[in-house]
Structures are given as structure tokens and as C-alpha cells.
CSV table of N, CA, C and O in Angstrom, one decimal:
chain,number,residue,atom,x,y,z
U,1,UNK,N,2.5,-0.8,9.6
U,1,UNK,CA,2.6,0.1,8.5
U,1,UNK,C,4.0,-0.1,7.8
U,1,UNK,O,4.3,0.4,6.8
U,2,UNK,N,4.9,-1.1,8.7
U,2,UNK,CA,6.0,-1.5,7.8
U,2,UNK,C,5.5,-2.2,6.6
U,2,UNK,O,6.2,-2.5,5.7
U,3,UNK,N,4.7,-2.5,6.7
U,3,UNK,CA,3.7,-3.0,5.0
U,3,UNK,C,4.5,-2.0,4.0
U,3,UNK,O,5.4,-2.1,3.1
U,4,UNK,N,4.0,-1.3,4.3
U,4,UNK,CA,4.1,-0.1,3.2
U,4,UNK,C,5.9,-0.2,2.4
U,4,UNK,O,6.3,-0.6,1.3
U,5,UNK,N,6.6,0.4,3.5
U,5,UNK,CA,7.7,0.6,3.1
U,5,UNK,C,8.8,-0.9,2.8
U,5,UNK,O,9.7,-0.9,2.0
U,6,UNK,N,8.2,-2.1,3.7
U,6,UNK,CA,8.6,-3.5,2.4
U,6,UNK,C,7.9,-3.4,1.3
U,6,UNK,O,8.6,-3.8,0.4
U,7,UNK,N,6.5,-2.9,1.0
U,7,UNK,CA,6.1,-3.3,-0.4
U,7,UNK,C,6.7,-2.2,-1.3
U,7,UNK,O,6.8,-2.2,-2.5
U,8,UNK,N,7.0,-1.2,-0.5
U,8,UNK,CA,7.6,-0.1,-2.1
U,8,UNK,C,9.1,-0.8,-2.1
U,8,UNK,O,9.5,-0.8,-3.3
U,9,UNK,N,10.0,-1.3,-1.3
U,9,UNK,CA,11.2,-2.2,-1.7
U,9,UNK,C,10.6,-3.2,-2.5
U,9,UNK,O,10.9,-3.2,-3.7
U,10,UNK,N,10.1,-3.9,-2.1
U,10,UNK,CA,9.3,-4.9,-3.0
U,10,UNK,C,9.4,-5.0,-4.5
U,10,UNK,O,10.0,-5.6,-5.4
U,11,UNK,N,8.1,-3.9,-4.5
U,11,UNK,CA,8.1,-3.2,-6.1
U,11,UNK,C,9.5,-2.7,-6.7
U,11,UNK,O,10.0,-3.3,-7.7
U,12,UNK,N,10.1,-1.9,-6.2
U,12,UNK,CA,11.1,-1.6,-6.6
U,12,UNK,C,12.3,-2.7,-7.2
U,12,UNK,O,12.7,-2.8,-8.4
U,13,UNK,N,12.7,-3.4,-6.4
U,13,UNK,CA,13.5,-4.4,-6.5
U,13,UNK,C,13.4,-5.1,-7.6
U,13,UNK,O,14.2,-5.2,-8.6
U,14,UNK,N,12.0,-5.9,-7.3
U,14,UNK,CA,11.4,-6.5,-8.2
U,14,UNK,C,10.4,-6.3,-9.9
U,14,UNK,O,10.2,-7.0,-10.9
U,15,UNK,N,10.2,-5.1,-9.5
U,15,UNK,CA,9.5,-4.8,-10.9
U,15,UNK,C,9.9,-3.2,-11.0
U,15,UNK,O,8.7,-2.9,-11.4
U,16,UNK,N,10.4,-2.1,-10.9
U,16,UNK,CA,11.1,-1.1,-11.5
U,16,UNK,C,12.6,-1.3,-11.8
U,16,UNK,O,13.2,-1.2,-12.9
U,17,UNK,N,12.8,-1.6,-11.3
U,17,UNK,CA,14.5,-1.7,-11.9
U,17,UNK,C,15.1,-3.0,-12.2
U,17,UNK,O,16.3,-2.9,-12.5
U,18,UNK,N,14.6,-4.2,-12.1
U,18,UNK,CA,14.7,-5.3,-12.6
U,18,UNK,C,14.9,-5.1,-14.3
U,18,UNK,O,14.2,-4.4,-15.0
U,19,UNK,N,15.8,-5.8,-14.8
U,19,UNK,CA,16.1,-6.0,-16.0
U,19,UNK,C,14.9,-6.6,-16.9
U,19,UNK,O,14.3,-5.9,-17.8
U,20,UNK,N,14.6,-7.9,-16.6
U,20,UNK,CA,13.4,-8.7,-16.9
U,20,UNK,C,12.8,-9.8,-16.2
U,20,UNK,O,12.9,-11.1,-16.2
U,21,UNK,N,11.9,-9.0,-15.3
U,21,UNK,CA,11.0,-9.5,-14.5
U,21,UNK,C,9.7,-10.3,-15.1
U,21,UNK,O,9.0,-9.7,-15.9
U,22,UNK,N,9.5,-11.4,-14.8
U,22,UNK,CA,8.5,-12.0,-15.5
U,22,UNK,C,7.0,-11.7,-15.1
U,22,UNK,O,6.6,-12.1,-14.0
U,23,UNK,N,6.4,-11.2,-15.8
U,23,UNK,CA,4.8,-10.4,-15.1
U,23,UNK,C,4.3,-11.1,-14.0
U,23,UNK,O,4.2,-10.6,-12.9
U,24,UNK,N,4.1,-12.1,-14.3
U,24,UNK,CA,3.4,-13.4,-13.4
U,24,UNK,C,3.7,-13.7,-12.3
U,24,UNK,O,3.1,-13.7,-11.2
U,25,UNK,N,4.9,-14.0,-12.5
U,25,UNK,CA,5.9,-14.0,-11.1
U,25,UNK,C,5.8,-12.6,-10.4
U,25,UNK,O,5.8,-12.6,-9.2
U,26,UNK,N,5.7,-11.7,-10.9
U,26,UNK,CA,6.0,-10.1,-10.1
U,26,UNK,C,4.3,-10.2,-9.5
U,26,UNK,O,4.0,-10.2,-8.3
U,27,UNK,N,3.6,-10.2,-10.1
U,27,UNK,CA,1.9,-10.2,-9.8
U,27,UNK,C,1.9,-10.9,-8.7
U,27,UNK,O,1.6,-10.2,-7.8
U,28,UNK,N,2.2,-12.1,-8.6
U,28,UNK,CA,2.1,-13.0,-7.9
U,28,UNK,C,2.7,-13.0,-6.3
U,28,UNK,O,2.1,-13.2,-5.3
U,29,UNK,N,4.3,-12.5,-6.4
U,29,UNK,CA,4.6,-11.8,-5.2
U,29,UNK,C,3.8,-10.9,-5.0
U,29,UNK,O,3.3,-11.3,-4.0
U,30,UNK,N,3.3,-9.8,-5.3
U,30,UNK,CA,2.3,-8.7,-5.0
U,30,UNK,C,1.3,-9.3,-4.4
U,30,UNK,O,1.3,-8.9,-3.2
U,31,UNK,N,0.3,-10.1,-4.6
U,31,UNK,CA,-0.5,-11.0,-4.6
U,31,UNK,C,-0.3,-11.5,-3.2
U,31,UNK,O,-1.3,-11.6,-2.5
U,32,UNK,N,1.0,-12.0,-2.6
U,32,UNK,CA,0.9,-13.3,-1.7
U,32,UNK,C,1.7,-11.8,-0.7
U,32,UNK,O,1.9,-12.2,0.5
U,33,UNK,N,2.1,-10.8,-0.9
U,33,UNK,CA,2.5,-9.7,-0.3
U,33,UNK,C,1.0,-9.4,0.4
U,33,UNK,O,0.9,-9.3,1.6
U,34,UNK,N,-0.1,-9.2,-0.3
U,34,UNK,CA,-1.0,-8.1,-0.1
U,34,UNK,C,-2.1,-9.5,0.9
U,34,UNK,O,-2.7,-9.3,1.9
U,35,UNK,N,-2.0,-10.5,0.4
U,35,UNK,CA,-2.9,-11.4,1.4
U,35,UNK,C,-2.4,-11.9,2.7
U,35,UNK,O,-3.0,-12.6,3.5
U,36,UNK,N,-0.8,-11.4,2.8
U,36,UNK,CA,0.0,-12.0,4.2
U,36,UNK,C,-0.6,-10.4,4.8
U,36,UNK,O,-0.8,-10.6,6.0
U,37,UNK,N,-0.8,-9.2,4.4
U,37,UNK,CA,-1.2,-7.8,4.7
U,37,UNK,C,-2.5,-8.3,5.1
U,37,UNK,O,-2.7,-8.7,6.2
U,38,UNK,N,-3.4,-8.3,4.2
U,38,UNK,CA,-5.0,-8.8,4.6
U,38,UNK,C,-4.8,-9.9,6.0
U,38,UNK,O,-5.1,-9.4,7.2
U,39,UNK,N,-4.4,-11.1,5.9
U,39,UNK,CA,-4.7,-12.1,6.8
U,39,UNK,C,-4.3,-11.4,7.8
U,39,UNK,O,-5.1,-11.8,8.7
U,40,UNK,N,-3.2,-10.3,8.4
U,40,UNK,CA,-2.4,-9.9,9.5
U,40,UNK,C,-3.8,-9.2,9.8
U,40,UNK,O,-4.7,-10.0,10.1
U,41,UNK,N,-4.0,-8.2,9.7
U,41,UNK,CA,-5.2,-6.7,9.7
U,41,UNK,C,-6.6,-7.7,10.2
U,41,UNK,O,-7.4,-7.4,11.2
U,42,UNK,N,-6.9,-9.3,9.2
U,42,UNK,CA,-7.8,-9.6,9.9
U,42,UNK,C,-8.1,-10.5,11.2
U,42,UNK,O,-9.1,-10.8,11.7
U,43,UNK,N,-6.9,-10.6,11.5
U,43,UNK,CA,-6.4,-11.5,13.1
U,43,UNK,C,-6.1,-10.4,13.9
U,43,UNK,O,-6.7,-10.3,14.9
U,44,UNK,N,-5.2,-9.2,13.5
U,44,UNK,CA,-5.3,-8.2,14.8
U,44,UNK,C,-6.6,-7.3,14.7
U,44,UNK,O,-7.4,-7.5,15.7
U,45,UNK,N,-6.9,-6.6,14.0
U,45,UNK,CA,-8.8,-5.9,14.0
U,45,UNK,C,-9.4,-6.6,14.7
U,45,UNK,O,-9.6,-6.2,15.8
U,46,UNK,N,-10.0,-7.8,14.4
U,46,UNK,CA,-11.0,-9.1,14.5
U,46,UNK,C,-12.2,-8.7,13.5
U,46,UNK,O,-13.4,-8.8,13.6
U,47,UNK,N,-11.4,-8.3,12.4
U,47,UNK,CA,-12.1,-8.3,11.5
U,47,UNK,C,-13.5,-8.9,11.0
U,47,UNK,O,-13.5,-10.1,11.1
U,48,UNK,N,-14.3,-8.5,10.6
U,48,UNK,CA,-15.8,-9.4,9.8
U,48,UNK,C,-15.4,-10.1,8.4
U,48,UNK,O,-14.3,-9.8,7.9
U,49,UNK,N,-16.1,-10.8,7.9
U,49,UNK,CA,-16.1,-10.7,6.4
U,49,UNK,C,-16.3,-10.1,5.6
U,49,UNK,O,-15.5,-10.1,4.7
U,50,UNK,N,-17.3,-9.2,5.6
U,50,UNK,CA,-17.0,-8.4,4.8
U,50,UNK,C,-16.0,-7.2,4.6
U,50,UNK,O,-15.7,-6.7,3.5
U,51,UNK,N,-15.5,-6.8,6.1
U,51,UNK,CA,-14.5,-5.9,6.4
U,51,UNK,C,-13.4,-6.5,5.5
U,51,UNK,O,-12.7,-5.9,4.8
U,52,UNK,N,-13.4,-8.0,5.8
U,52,UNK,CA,-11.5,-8.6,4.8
U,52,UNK,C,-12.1,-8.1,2.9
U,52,UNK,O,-11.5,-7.3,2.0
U,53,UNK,N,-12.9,-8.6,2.8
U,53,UNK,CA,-13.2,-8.6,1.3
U,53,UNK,C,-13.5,-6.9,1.2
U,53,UNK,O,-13.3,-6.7,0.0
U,54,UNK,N,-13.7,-6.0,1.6
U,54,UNK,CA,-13.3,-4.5,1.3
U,54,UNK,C,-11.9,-4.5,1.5
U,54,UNK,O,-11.4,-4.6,0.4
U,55,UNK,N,-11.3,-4.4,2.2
U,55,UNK,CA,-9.7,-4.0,2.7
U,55,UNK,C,-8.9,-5.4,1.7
U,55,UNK,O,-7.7,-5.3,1.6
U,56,UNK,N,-9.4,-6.6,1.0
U,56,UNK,CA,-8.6,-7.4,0.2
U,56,UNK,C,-9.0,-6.4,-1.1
U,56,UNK,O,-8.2,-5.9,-1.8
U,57,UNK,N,-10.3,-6.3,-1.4
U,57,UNK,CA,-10.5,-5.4,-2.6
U,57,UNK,C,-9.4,-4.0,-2.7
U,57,UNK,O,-8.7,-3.8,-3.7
U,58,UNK,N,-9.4,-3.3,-1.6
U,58,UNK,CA,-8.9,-1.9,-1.3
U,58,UNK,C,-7.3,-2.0,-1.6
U,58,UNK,O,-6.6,-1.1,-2.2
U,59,UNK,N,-6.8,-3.4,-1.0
U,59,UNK,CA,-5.2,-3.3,-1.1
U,59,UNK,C,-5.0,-4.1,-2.7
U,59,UNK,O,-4.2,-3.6,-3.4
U,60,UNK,N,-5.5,-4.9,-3.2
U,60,UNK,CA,-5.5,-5.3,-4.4
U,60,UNK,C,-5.3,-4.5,-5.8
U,60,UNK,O,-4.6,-4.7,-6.7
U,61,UNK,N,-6.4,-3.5,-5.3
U,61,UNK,CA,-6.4,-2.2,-6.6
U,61,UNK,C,-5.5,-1.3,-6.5
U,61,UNK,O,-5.0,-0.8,-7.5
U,62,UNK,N,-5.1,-0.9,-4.6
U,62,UNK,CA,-4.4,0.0,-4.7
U,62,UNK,C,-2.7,-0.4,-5.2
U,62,UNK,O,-2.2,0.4,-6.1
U,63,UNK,N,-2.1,-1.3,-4.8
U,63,UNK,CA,-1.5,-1.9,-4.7
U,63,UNK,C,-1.0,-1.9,-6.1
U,63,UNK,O,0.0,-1.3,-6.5
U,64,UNK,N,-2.0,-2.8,-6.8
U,64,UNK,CA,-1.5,-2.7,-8.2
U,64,UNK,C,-1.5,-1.3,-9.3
U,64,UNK,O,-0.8,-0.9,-10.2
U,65,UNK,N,-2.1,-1.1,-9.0
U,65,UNK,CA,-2.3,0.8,-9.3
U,65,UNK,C,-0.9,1.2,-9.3
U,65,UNK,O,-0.7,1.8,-10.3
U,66,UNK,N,0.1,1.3,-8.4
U,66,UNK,CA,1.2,1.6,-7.5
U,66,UNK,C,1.9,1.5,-8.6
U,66,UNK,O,2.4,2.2,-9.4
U,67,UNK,N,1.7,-0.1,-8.5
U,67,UNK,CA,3.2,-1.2,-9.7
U,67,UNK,C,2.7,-0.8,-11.2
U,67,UNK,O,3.5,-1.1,-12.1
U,68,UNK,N,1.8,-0.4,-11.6
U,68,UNK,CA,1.5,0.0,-13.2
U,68,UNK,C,1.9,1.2,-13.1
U,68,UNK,O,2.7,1.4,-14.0
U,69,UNK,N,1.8,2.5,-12.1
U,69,UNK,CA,2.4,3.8,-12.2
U,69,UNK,C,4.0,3.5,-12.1
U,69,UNK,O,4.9,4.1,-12.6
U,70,UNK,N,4.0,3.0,-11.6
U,70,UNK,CA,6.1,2.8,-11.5
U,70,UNK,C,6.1,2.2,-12.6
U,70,UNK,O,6.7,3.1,-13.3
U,71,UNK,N,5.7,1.1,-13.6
U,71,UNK,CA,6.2,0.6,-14.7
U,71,UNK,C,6.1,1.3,-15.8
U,71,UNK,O,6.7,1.2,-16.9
U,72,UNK,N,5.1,2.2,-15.4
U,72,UNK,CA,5.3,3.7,-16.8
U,72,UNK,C,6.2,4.6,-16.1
U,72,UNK,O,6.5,5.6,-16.8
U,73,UNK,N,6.7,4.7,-14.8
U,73,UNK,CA,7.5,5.3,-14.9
U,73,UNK,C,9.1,5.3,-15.1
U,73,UNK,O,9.9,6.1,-15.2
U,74,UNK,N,9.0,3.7,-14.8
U,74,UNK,CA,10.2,3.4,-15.3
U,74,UNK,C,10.3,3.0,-17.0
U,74,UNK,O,11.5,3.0,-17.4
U,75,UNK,N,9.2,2.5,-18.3
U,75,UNK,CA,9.4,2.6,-19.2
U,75,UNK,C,9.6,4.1,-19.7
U,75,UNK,O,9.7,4.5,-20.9
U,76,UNK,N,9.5,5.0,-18.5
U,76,UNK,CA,9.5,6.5,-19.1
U,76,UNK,C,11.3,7.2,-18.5
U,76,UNK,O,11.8,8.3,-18.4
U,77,UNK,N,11.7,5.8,-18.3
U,77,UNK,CA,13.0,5.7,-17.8
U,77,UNK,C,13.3,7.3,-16.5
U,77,UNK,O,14.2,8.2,-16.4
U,78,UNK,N,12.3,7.1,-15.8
U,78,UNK,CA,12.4,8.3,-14.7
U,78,UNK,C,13.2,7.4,-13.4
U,78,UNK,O,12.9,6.3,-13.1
U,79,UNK,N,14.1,8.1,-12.8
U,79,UNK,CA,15.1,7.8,-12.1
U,79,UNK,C,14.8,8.2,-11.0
U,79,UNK,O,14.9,7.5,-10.0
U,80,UNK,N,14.0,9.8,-10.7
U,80,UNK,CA,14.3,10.3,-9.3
U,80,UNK,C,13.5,9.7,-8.7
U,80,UNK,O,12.3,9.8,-8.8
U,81,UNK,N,14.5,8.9,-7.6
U,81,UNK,CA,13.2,8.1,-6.5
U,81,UNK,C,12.1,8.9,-5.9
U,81,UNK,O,11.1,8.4,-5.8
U,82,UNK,N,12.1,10.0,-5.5
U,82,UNK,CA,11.2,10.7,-4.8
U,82,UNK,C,9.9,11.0,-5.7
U,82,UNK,O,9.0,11.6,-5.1
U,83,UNK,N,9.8,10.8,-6.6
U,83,UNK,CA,9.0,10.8,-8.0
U,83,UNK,C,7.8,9.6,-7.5
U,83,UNK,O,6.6,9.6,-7.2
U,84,UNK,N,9.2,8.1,-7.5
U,84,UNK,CA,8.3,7.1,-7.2
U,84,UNK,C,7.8,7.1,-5.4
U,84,UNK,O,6.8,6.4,-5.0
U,85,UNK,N,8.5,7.9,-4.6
U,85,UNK,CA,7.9,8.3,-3.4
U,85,UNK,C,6.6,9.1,-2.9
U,85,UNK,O,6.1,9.1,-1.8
U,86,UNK,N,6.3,9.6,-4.1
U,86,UNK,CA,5.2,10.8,-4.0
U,86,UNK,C,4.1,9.7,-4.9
U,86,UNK,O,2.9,9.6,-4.5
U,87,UNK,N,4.4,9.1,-6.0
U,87,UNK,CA,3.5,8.5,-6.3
U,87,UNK,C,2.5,6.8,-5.2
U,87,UNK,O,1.5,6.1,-5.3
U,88,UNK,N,3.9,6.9,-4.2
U,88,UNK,CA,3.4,5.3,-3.4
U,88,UNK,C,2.5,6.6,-2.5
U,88,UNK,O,1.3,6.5,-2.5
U,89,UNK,N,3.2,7.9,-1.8
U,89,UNK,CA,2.4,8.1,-0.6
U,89,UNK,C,0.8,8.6,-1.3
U,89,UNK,O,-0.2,8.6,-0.5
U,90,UNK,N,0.7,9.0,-2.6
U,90,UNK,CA,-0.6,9.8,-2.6
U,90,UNK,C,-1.9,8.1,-3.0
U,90,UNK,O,-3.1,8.1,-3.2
U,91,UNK,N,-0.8,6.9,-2.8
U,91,UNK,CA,-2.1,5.5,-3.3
U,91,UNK,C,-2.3,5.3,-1.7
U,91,UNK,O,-3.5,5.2,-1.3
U,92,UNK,N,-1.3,5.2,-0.7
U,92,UNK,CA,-1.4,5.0,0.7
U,92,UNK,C,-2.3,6.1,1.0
U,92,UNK,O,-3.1,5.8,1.8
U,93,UNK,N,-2.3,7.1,0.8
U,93,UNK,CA,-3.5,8.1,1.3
U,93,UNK,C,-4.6,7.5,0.8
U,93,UNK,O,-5.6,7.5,1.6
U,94,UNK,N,-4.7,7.1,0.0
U,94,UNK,CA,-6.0,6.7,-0.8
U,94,UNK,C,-6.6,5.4,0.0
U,94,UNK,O,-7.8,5.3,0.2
U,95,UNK,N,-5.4,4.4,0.6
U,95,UNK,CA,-5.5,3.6,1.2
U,95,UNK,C,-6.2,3.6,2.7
U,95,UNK,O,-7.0,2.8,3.1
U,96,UNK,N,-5.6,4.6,3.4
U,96,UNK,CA,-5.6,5.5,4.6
U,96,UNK,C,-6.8,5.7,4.7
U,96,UNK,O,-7.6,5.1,5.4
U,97,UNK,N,-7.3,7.0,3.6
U,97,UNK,CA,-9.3,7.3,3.6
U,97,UNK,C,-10.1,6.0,3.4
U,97,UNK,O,-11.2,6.2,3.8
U,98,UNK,N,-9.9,4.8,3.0
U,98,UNK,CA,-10.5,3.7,2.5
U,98,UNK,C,-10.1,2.9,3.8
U,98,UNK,O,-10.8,1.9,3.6
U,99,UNK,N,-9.7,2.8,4.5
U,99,UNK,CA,-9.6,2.1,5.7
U,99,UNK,C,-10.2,2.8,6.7
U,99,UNK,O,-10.9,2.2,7.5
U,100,UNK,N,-10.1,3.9,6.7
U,100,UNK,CA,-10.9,4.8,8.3
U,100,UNK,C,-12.6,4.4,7.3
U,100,UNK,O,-13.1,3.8,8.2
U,101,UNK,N,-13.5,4.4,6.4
U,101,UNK,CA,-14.4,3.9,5.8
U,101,UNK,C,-15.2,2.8,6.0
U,101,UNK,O,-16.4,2.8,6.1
U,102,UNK,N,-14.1,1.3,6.1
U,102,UNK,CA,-14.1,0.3,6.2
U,102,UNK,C,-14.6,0.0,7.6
U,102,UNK,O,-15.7,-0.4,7.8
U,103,UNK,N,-13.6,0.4,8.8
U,103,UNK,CA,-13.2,0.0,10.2
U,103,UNK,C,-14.2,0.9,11.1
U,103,UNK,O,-14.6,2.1,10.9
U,104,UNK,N,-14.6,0.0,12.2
U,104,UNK,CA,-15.0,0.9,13.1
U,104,UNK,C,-14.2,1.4,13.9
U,104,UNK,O,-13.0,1.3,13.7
U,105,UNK,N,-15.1,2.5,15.6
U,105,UNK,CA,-14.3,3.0,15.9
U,105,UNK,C,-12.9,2.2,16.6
U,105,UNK,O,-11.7,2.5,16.6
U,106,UNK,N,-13.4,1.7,16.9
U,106,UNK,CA,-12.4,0.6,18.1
U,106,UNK,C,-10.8,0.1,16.9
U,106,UNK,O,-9.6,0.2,16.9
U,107,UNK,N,-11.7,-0.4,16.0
U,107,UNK,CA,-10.5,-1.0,15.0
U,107,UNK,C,-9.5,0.2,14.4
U,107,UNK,O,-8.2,0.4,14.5
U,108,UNK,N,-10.5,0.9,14.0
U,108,UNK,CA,-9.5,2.5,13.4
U,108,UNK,C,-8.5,2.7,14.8
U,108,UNK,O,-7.4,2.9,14.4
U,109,UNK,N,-8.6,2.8,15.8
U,109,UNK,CA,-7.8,3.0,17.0
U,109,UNK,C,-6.9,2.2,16.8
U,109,UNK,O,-5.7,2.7,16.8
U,110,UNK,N,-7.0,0.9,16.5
U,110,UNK,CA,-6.1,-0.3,16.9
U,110,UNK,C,-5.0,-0.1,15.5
U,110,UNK,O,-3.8,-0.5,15.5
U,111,UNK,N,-6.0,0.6,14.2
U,111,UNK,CA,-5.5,0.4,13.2
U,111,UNK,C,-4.1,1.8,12.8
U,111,UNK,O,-3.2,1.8,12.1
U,112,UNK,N,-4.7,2.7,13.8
U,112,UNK,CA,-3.5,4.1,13.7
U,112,UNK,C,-2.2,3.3,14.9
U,112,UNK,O,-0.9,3.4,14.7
U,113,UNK,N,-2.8,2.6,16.0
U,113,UNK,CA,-1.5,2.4,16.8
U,113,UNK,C,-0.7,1.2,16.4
U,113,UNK,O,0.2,0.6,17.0
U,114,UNK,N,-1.5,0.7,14.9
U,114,UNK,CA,-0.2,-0.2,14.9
U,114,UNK,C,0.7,0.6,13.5
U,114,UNK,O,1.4,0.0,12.7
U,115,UNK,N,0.6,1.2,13.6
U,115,UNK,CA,2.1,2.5,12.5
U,115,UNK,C,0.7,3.1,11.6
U,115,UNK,O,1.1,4.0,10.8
U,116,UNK,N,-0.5,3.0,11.4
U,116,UNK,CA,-1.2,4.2,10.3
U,116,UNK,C,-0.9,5.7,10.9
U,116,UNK,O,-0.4,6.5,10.1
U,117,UNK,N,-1.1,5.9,12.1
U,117,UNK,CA,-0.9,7.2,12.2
U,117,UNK,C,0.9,7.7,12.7
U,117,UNK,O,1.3,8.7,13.3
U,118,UNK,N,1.3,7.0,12.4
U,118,UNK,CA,3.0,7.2,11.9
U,118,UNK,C,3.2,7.3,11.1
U,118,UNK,O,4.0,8.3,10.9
U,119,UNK,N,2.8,6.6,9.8
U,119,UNK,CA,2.9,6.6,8.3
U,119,UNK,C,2.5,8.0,8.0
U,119,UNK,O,3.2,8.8,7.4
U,120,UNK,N,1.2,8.3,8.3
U,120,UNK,CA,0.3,9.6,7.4
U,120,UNK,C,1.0,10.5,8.3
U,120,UNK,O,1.3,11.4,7.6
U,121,UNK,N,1.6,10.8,9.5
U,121,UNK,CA,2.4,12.0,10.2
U,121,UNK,C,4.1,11.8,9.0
U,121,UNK,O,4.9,12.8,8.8
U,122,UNK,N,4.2,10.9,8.6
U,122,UNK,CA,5.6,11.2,7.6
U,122,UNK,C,5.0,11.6,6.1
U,122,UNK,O,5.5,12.5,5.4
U,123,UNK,N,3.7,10.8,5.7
U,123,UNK,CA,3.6,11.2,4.1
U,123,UNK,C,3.5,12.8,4.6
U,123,UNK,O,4.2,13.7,4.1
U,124,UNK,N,2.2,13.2,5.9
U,124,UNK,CA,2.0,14.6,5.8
U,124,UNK,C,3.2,15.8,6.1
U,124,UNK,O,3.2,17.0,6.0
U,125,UNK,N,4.1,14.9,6.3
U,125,UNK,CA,5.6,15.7,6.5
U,125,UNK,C,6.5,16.0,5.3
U,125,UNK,O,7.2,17.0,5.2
U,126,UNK,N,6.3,15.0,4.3
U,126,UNK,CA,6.7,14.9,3.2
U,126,UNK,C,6.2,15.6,1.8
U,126,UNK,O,6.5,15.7,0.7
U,127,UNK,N,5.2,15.9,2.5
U,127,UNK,CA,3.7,16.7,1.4
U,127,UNK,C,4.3,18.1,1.6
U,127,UNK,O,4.7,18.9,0.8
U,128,UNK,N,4.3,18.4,3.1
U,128,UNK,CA,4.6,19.9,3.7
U,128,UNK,C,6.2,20.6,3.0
U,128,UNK,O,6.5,21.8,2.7
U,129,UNK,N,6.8,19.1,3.1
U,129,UNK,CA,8.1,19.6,2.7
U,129,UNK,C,8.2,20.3,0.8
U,129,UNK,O,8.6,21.4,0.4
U,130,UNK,N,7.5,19.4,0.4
U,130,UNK,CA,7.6,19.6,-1.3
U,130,UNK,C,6.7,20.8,-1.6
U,130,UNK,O,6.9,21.1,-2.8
U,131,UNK,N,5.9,21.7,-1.1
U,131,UNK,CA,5.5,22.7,-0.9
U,131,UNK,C,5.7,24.1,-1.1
U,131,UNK,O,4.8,24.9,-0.7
């Protein structure tokens, strides 16, 4: 689940506060970000095929979803990181329910002990806090 927290550096770096990032190139790392994520999930799970093409569908949309809400929120010149923090944890939730969906029982196990159920015990820490 250090996925998560390189790709919101990622994003950030690269396409919120970048001066002039060129679309393509930013897509593109996203892209070769989220299939080094897929290929990992499908060598440790022991993933199916169709299990990769849901979970490649699921991180694709979500993923990019992420980087269009940060780019309106940075053309809306919004600064407070925690803004862009609440917007990455409520796509990773989204991500989170779409993966316990996908996976069986065995994989979901494999898939909380390698950091999912670390991650969602900090978003749900972070939820409690803003409360």
C-alpha cells in the first residue's frame, strides 16, 4: 500500500504543482505507475485474468479520477494539502470496496497483510479526526 502514498507524491510532484507538465508525459507515468501496481498484485495474489483486467480497469479509472480532481484543484489554485488528502483517501476507499469485490477469500487476506488494512486503519483515522 506504499502504492498509494508514492502515487499521491507522484501526482503531486508531477502534475499539481508542476509549472508545465506536458499531459502525455504525466498520463504516461500514471500509466506505467498503475501497471508496475497491477503486474505486482498479479504475481503476489496469483491472480486470474480476469481478476488483472478488473483491478487494471479499477486502478486506471480510479487513479485518473485522482489526477483530474487535483488538476481542478490546483487550476482552482487550492493550496491546503489536506484538501488534496481527503480527496486521494475517499478514491482509495473506492479502491479498497472494488478490491474486497474482485478478490477472493484467501487473496483479500493476502491483500489486507500486504499494507490494505494499514492504509484504511489511517484513512479511517483521518476521517474520525476531521469529524
Amino acid at each position: 500500500m506504499k502504492f498509494y502514498s508514492v502515487l499521491l507524491t507522484l501526482l503531486i510532484s508531477t502534475g499539481v504543482f508542476a509549472q508545465q507538465q506536458d499531459p502525455e508525459e504525466e498520463a504516461k507515468k500514471l500509466y506505467e505507475a498503475i501497471q508496475e501496481q497491477v503486474d505486482k498484485y498479479a504475481n503476489s495474489l496469483d491472480l486470474e485474468d480476469w481478476q488483472i483486467f478488473y483491478v487494471d480497469s479499477i486502478f486506471t479509472h480510479d487513479y485518473t479520477a485522482i489526477q483530474e480532481e487535483f488538476n481542478k484543484m490546483k487550476k482552482a489554485r487550492v493550496s491546503n494539502i489536506d484538501l488534496y488528502a481527503t480527496v486521494q483517501d475517499e478514491w482509495n476507499e473506492n479502491m479498497y470496496q472494488a478490491m474486497q469485490r474482485v478478490l477472493n477469500d484467501e487473496q483479500w487476506t493476502k491483500y489486507l497483510k500486504m499494507g490494505a488494512a494499514r492504509e484504511k486503519k489511517a484513512r479511517d483515522k483521518r476521517a474520525a479526526k476531521k469529524k
